[in-house]
Tab-separated table of N, CA and C and ligand atoms in Angstrom:
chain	number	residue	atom	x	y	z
A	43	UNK	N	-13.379	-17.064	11.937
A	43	UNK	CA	-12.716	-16.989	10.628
A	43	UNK	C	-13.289	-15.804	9.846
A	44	UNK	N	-12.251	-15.215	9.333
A	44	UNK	CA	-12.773	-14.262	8.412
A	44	UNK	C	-13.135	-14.561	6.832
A	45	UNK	N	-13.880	-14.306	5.999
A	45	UNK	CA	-13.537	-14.845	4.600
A	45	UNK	C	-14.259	-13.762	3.941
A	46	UNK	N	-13.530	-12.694	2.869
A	46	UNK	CA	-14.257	-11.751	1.718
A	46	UNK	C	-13.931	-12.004	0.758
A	47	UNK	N	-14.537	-11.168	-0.109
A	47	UNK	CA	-14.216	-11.214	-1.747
A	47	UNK	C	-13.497	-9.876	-2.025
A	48	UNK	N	-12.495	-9.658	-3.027
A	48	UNK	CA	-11.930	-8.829	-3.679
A	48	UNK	C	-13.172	-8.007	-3.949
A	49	UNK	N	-13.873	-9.028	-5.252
A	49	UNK	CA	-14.946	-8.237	-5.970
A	49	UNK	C	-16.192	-7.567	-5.153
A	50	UNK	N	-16.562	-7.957	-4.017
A	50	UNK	CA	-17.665	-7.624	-3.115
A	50	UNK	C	-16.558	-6.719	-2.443
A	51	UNK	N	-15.747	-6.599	-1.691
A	51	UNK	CA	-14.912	-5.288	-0.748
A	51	UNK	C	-15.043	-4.287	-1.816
A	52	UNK	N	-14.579	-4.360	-3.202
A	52	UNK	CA	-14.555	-3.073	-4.394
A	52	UNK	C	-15.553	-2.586	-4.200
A	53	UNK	N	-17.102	-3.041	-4.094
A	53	UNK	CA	-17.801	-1.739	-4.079
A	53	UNK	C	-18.294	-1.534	-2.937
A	54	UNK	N	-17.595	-1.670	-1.596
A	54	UNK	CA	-17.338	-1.055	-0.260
A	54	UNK	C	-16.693	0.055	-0.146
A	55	UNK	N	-16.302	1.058	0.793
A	55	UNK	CA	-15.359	1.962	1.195
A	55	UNK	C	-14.171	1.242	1.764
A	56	UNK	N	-13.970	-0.136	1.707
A	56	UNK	CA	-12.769	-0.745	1.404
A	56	UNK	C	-12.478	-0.226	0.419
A	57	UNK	N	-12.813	0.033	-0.718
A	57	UNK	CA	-11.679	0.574	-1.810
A	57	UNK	C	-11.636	1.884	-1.837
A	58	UNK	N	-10.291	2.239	-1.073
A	58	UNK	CA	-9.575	3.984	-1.262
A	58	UNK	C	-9.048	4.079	-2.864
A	59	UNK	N	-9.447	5.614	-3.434
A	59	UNK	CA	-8.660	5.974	-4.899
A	59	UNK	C	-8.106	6.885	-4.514
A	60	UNK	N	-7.093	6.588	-4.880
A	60	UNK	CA	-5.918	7.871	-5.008
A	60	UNK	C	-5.066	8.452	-6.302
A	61	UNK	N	-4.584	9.257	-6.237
A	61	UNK	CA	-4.406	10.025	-7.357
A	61	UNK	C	-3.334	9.167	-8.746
A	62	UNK	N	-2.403	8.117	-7.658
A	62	UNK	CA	-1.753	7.170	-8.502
A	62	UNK	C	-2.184	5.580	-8.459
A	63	UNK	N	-2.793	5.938	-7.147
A	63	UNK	CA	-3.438	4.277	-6.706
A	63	UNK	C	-4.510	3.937	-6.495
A	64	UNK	N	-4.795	2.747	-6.312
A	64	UNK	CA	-5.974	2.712	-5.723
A	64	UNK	C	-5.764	1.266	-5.003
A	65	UNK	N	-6.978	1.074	-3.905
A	65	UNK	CA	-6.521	0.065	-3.004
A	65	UNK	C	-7.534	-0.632	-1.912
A	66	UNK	N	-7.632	-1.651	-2.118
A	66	UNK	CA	-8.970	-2.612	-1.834
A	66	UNK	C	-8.535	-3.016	-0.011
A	67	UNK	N	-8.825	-2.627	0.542
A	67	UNK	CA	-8.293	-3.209	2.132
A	67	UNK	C	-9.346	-4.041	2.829
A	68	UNK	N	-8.612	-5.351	2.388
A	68	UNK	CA	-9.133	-6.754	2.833
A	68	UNK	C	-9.458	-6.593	4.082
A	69	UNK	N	-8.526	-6.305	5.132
A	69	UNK	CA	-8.634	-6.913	6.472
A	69	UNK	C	-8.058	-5.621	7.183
A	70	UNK	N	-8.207	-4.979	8.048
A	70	UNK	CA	-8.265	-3.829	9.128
A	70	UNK	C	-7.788	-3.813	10.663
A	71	UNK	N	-7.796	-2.751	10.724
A	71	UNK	CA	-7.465	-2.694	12.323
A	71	UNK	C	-8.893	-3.126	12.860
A	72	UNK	N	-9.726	-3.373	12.658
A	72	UNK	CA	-11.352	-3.817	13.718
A	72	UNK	C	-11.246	-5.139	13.186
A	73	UNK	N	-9.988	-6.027	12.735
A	73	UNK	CA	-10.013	-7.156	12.143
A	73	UNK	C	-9.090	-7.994	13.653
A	74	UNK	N	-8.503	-6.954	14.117
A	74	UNK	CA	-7.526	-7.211	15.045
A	74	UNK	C	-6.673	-8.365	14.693
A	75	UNK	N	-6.304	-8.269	13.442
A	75	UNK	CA	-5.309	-9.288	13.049
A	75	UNK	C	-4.123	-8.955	13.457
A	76	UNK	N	-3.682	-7.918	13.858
A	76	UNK	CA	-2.641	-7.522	14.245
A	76	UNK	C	-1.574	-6.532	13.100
A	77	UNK	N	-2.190	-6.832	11.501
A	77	UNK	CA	-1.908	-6.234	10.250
A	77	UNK	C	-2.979	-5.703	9.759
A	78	UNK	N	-2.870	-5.227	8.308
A	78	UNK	CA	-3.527	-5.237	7.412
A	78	UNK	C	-3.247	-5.216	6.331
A	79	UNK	N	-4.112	-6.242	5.359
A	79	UNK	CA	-4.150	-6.678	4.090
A	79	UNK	C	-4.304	-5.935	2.931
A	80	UNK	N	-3.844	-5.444	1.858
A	80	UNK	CA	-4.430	-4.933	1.106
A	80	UNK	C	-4.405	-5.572	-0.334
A	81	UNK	N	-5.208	-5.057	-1.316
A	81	UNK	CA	-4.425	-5.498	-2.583
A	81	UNK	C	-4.821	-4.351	-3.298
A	82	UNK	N	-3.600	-3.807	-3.509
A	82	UNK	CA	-3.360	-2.401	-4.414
A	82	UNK	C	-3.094	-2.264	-5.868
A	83	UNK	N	-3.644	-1.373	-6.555
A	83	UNK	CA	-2.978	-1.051	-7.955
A	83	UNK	C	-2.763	-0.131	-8.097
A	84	UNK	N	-1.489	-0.086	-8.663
A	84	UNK	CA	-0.839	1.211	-9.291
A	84	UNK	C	-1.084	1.418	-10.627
A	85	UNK	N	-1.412	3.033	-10.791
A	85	UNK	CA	-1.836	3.173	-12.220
A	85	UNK	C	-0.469	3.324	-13.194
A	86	UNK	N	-0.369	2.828	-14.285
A	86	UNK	CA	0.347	2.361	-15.547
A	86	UNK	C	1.218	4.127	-15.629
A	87	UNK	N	2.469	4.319	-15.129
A	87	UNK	CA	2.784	5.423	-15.569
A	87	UNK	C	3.361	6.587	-15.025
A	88	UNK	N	2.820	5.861	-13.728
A	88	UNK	CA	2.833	6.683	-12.580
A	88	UNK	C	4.325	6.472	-11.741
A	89	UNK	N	4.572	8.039	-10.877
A	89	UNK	CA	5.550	8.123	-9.453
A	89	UNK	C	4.923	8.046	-8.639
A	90	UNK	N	4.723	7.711	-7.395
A	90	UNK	CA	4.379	8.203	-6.043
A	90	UNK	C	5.948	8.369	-5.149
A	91	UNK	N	5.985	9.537	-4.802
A	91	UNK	CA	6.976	9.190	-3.001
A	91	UNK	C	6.484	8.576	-2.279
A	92	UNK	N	6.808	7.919	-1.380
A	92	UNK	CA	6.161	7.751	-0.166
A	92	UNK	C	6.840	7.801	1.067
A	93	UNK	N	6.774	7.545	1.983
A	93	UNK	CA	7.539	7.574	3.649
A	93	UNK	C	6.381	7.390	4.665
A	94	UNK	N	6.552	5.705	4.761
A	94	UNK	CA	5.634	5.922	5.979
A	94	UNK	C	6.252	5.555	7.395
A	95	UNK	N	6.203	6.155	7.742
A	95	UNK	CA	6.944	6.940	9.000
A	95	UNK	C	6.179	6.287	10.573
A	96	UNK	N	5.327	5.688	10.198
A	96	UNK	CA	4.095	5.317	11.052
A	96	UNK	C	4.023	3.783	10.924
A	97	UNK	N	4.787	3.455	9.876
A	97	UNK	CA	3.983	1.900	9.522
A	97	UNK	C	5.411	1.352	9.044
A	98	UNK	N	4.899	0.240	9.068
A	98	UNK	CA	6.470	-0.889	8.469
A	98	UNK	C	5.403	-1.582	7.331
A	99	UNK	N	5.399	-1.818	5.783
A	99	UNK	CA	4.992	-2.397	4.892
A	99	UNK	C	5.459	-2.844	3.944
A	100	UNK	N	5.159	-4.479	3.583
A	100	UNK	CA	5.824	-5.193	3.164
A	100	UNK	C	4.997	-5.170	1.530
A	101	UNK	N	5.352	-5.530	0.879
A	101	UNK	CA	4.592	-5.353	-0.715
A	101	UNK	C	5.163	-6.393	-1.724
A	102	UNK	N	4.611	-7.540	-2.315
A	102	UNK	CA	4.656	-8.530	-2.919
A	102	UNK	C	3.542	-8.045	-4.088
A	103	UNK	N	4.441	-7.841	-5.655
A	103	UNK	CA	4.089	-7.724	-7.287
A	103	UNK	C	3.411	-9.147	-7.454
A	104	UNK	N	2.041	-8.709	-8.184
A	104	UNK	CA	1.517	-10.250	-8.366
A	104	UNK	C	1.019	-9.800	-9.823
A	105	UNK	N	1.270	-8.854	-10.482
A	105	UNK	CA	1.299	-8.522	-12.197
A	105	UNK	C	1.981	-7.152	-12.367
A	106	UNK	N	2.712	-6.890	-13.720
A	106	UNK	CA	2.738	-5.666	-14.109
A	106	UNK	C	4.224	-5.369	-13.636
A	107	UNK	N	4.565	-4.003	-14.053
A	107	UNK	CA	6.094	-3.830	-13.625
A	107	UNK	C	6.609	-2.553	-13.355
A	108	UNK	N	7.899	-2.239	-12.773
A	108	UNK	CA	8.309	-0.693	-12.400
A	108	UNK	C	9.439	-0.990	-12.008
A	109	UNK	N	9.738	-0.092	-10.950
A	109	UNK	CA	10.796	0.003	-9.963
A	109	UNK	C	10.788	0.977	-8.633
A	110	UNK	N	11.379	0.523	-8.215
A	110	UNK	CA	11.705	0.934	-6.724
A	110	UNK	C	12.885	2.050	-6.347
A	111	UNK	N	12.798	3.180	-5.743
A	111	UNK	CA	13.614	3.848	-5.964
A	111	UNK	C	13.936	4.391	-3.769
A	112	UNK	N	15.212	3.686	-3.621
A	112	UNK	CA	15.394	4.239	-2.519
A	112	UNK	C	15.983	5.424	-2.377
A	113	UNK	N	15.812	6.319	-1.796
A	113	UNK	CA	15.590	7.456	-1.983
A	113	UNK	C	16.913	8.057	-0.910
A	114	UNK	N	17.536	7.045	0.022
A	114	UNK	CA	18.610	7.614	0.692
A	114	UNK	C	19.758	7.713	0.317
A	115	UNK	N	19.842	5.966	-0.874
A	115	UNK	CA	20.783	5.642	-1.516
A	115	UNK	C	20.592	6.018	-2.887
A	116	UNK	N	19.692	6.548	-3.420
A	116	UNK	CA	19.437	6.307	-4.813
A	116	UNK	C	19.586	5.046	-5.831
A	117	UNK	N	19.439	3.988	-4.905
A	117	UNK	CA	19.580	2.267	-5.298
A	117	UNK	C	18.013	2.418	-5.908
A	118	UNK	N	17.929	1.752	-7.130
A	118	UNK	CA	17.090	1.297	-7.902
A	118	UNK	C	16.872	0.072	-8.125
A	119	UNK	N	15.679	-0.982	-7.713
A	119	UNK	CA	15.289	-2.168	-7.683
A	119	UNK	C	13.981	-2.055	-8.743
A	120	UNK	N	14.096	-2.772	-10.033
A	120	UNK	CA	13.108	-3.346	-10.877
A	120	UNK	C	12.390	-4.285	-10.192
A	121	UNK	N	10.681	-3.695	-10.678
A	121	UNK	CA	10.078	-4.802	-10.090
A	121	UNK	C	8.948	-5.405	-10.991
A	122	UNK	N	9.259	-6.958	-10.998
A	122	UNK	CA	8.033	-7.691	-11.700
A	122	UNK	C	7.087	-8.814	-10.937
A	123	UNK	N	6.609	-9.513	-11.335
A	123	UNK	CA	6.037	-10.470	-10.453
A	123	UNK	C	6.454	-11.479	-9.790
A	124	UNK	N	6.590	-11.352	-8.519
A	124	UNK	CA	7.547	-12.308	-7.758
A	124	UNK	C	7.965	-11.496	-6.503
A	125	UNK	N	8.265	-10.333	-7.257
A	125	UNK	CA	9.139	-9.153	-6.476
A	125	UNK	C	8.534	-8.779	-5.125
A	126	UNK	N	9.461	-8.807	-3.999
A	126	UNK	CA	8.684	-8.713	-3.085
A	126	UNK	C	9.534	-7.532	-2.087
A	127	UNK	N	9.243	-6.093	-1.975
A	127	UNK	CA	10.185	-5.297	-0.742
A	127	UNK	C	9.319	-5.402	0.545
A	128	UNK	N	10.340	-4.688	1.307
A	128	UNK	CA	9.849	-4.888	2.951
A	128	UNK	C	10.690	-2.956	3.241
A	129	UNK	N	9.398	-2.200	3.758
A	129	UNK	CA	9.979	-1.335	4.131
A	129	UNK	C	10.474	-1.256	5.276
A	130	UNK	N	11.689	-1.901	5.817
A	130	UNK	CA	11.758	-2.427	7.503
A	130	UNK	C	12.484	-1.317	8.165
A	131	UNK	N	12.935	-0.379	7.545
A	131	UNK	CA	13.377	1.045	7.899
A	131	UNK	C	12.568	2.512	7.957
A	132	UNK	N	11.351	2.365	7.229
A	132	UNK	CA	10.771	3.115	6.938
A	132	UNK	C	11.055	3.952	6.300
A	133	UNK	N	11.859	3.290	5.291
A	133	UNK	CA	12.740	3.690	4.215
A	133	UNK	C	11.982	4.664	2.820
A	134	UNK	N	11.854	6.170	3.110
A	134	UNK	CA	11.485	7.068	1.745
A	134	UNK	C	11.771	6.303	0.431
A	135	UNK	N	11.109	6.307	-0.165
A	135	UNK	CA	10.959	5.335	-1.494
A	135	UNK	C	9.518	6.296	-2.855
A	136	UNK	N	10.252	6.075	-4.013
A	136	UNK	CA	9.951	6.271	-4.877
A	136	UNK	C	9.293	5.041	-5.581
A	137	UNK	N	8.095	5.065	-6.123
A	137	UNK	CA	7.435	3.744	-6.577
A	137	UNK	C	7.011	4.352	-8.203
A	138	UNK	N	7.788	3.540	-8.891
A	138	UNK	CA	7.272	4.396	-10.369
A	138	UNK	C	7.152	2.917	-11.460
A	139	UNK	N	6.215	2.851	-12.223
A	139	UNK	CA	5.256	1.826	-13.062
A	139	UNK	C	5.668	1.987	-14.420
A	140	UNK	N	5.986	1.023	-14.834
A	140	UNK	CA	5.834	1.000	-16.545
A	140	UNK	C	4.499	0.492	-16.739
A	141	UNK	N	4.155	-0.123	-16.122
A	141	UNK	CA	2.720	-0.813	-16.866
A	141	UNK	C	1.905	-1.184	-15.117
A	142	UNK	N	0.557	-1.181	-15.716
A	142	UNK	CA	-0.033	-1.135	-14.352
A	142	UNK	C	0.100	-2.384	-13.380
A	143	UNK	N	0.538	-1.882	-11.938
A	143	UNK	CA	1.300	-3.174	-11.524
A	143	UNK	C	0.339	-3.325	-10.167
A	144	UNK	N	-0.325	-4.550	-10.332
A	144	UNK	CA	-1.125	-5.544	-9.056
A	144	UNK	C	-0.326	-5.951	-7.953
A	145	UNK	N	-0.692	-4.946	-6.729
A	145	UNK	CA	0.052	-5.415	-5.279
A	145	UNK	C	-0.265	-5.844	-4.370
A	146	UNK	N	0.254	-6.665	-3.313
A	146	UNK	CA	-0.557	-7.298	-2.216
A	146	UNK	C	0.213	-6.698	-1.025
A	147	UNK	N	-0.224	-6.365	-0.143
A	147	UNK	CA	0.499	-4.919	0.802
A	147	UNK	C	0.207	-5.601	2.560
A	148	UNK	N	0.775	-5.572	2.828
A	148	UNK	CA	0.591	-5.768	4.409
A	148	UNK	C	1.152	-4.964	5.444
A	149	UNK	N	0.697	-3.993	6.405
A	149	UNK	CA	0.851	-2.819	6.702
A	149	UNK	C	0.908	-2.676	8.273
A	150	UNK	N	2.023	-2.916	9.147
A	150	UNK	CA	2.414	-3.356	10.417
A	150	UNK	C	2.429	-1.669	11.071
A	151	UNK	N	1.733	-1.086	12.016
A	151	UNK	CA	0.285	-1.198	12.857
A	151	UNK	C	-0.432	-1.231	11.285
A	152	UNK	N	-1.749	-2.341	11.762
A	152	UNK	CA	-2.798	-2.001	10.679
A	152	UNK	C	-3.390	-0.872	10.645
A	153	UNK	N	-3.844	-0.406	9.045
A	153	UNK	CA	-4.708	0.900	8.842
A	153	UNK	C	-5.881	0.331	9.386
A	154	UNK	N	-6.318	1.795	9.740
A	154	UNK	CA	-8.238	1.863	10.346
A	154	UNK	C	-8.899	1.860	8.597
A	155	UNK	N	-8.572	2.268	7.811
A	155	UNK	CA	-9.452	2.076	6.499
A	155	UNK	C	-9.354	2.938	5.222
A	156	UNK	N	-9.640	4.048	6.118
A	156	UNK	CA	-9.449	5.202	4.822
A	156	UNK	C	-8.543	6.225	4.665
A	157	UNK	N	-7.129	5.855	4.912
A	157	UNK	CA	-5.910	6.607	5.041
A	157	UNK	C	-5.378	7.035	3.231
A	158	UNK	N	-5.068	8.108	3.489
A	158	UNK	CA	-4.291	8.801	2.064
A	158	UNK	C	-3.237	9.190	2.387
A	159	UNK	N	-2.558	9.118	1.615
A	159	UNK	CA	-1.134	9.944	1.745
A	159	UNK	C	-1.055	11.161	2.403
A	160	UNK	N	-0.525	11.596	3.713
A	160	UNK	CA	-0.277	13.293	3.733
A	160	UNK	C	0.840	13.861	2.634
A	161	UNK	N	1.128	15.049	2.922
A	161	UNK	CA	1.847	15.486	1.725
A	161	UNK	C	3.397	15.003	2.411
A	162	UNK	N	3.833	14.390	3.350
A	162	UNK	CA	4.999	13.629	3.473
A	162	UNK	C	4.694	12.198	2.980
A	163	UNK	N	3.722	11.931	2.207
A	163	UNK	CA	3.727	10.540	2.193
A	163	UNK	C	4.072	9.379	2.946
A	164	UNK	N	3.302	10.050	3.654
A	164	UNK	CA	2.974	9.029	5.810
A	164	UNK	C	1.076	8.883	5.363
A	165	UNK	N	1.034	7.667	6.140
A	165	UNK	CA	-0.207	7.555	6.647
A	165	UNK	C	-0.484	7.778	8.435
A	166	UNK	N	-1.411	9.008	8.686
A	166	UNK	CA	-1.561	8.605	10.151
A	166	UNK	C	-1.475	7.850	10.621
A	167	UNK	N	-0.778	8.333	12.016
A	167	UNK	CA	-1.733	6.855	12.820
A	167	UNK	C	-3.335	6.157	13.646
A	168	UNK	N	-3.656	6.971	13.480
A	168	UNK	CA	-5.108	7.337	13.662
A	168	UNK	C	-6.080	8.197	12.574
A	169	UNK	N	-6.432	7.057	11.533
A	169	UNK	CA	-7.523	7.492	10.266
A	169	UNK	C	-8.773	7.343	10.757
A	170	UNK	N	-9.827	7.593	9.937
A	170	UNK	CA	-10.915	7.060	9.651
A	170	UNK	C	-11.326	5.633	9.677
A	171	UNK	N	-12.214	5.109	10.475
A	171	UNK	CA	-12.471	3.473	10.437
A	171	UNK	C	-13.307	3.303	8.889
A	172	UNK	N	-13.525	2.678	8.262
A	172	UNK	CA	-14.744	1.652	7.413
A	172	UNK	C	-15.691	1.815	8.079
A	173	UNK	N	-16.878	1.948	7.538
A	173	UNK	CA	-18.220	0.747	8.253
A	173	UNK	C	-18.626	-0.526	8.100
A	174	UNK	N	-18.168	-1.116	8.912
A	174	UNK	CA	-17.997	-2.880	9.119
A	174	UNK	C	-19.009	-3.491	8.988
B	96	LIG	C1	2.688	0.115	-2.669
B	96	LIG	C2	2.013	1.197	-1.894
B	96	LIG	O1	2.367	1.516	-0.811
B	96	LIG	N1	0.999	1.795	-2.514
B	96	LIG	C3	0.189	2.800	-1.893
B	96	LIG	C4	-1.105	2.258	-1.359
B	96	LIG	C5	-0.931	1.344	-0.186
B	96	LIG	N2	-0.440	0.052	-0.549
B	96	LIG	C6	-2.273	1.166	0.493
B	96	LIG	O2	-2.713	2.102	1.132
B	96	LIG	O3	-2.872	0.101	0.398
């Protein structure tokens, strides 16, 4: 069984910062869960693109609010708490915040740990591990 803390992973290199986000990664590829867990925040204000091209990720709002911007259709989905997308296409998407919004992320192949956005807003598929 595995069991961590939010507050104990934060001051690990579990928590990646990024320029709009930042993001606590519970559980890993050396977790061999077959996913990985995260719980992310987006800062209050913010766009990111993204496209991950590498990964299928599902994302469930557990505070705070924005919207979702698909980027093939230009379909716009508001999101508050409850809200839950699935990128099952690997669908280019625009993620933009009215207020800072608490996410819980699950990321099909799991990340190795310390992945950032490239400038396509892909995560490799082969990052940097954690030290476990
Ligand atoms: C919602 C989203 O994709 N935010 C970017 C960070 C990502 N969830 C991560 O790396 O944990």
């Amino acid at each position: 069984m595995i069991v961590r803390h939010l507050h104990a992973a934060n001051a690990t290199s579990r928590r990646v910062v990024s320029k709009t986000w930042e993001s606590t990664r519970l559980l890993l590829k050396n977790d061999a869960m077959g996913f990985s867990f995260h719980i992310t925040t987006i800062y209050a204000g913010t766009e990111t693109r993204m496209h991950y091209r590498n990964h299928l990720e599902s994302v469930y709002c557990i505070s705070g609010g924005g919207e979702i911007e698909d980027t093939a259709t230009g379909e716009r989905h508001a999101i508050q708490p409850g809200t839950m997308y699935a990128l099952d296409k690997h669908d280019v998407h625009i993620l933009r915040s009215n207020t800072e919004m608490k996410m819980a992320c699950v990321f099909n192949p799991p990340l190795n740990g310390l992945e950032v956005h490239d400038t396509t807003g892909a995560y490799p598929l082969e990052a940097q591990s954690v030290e476990s």
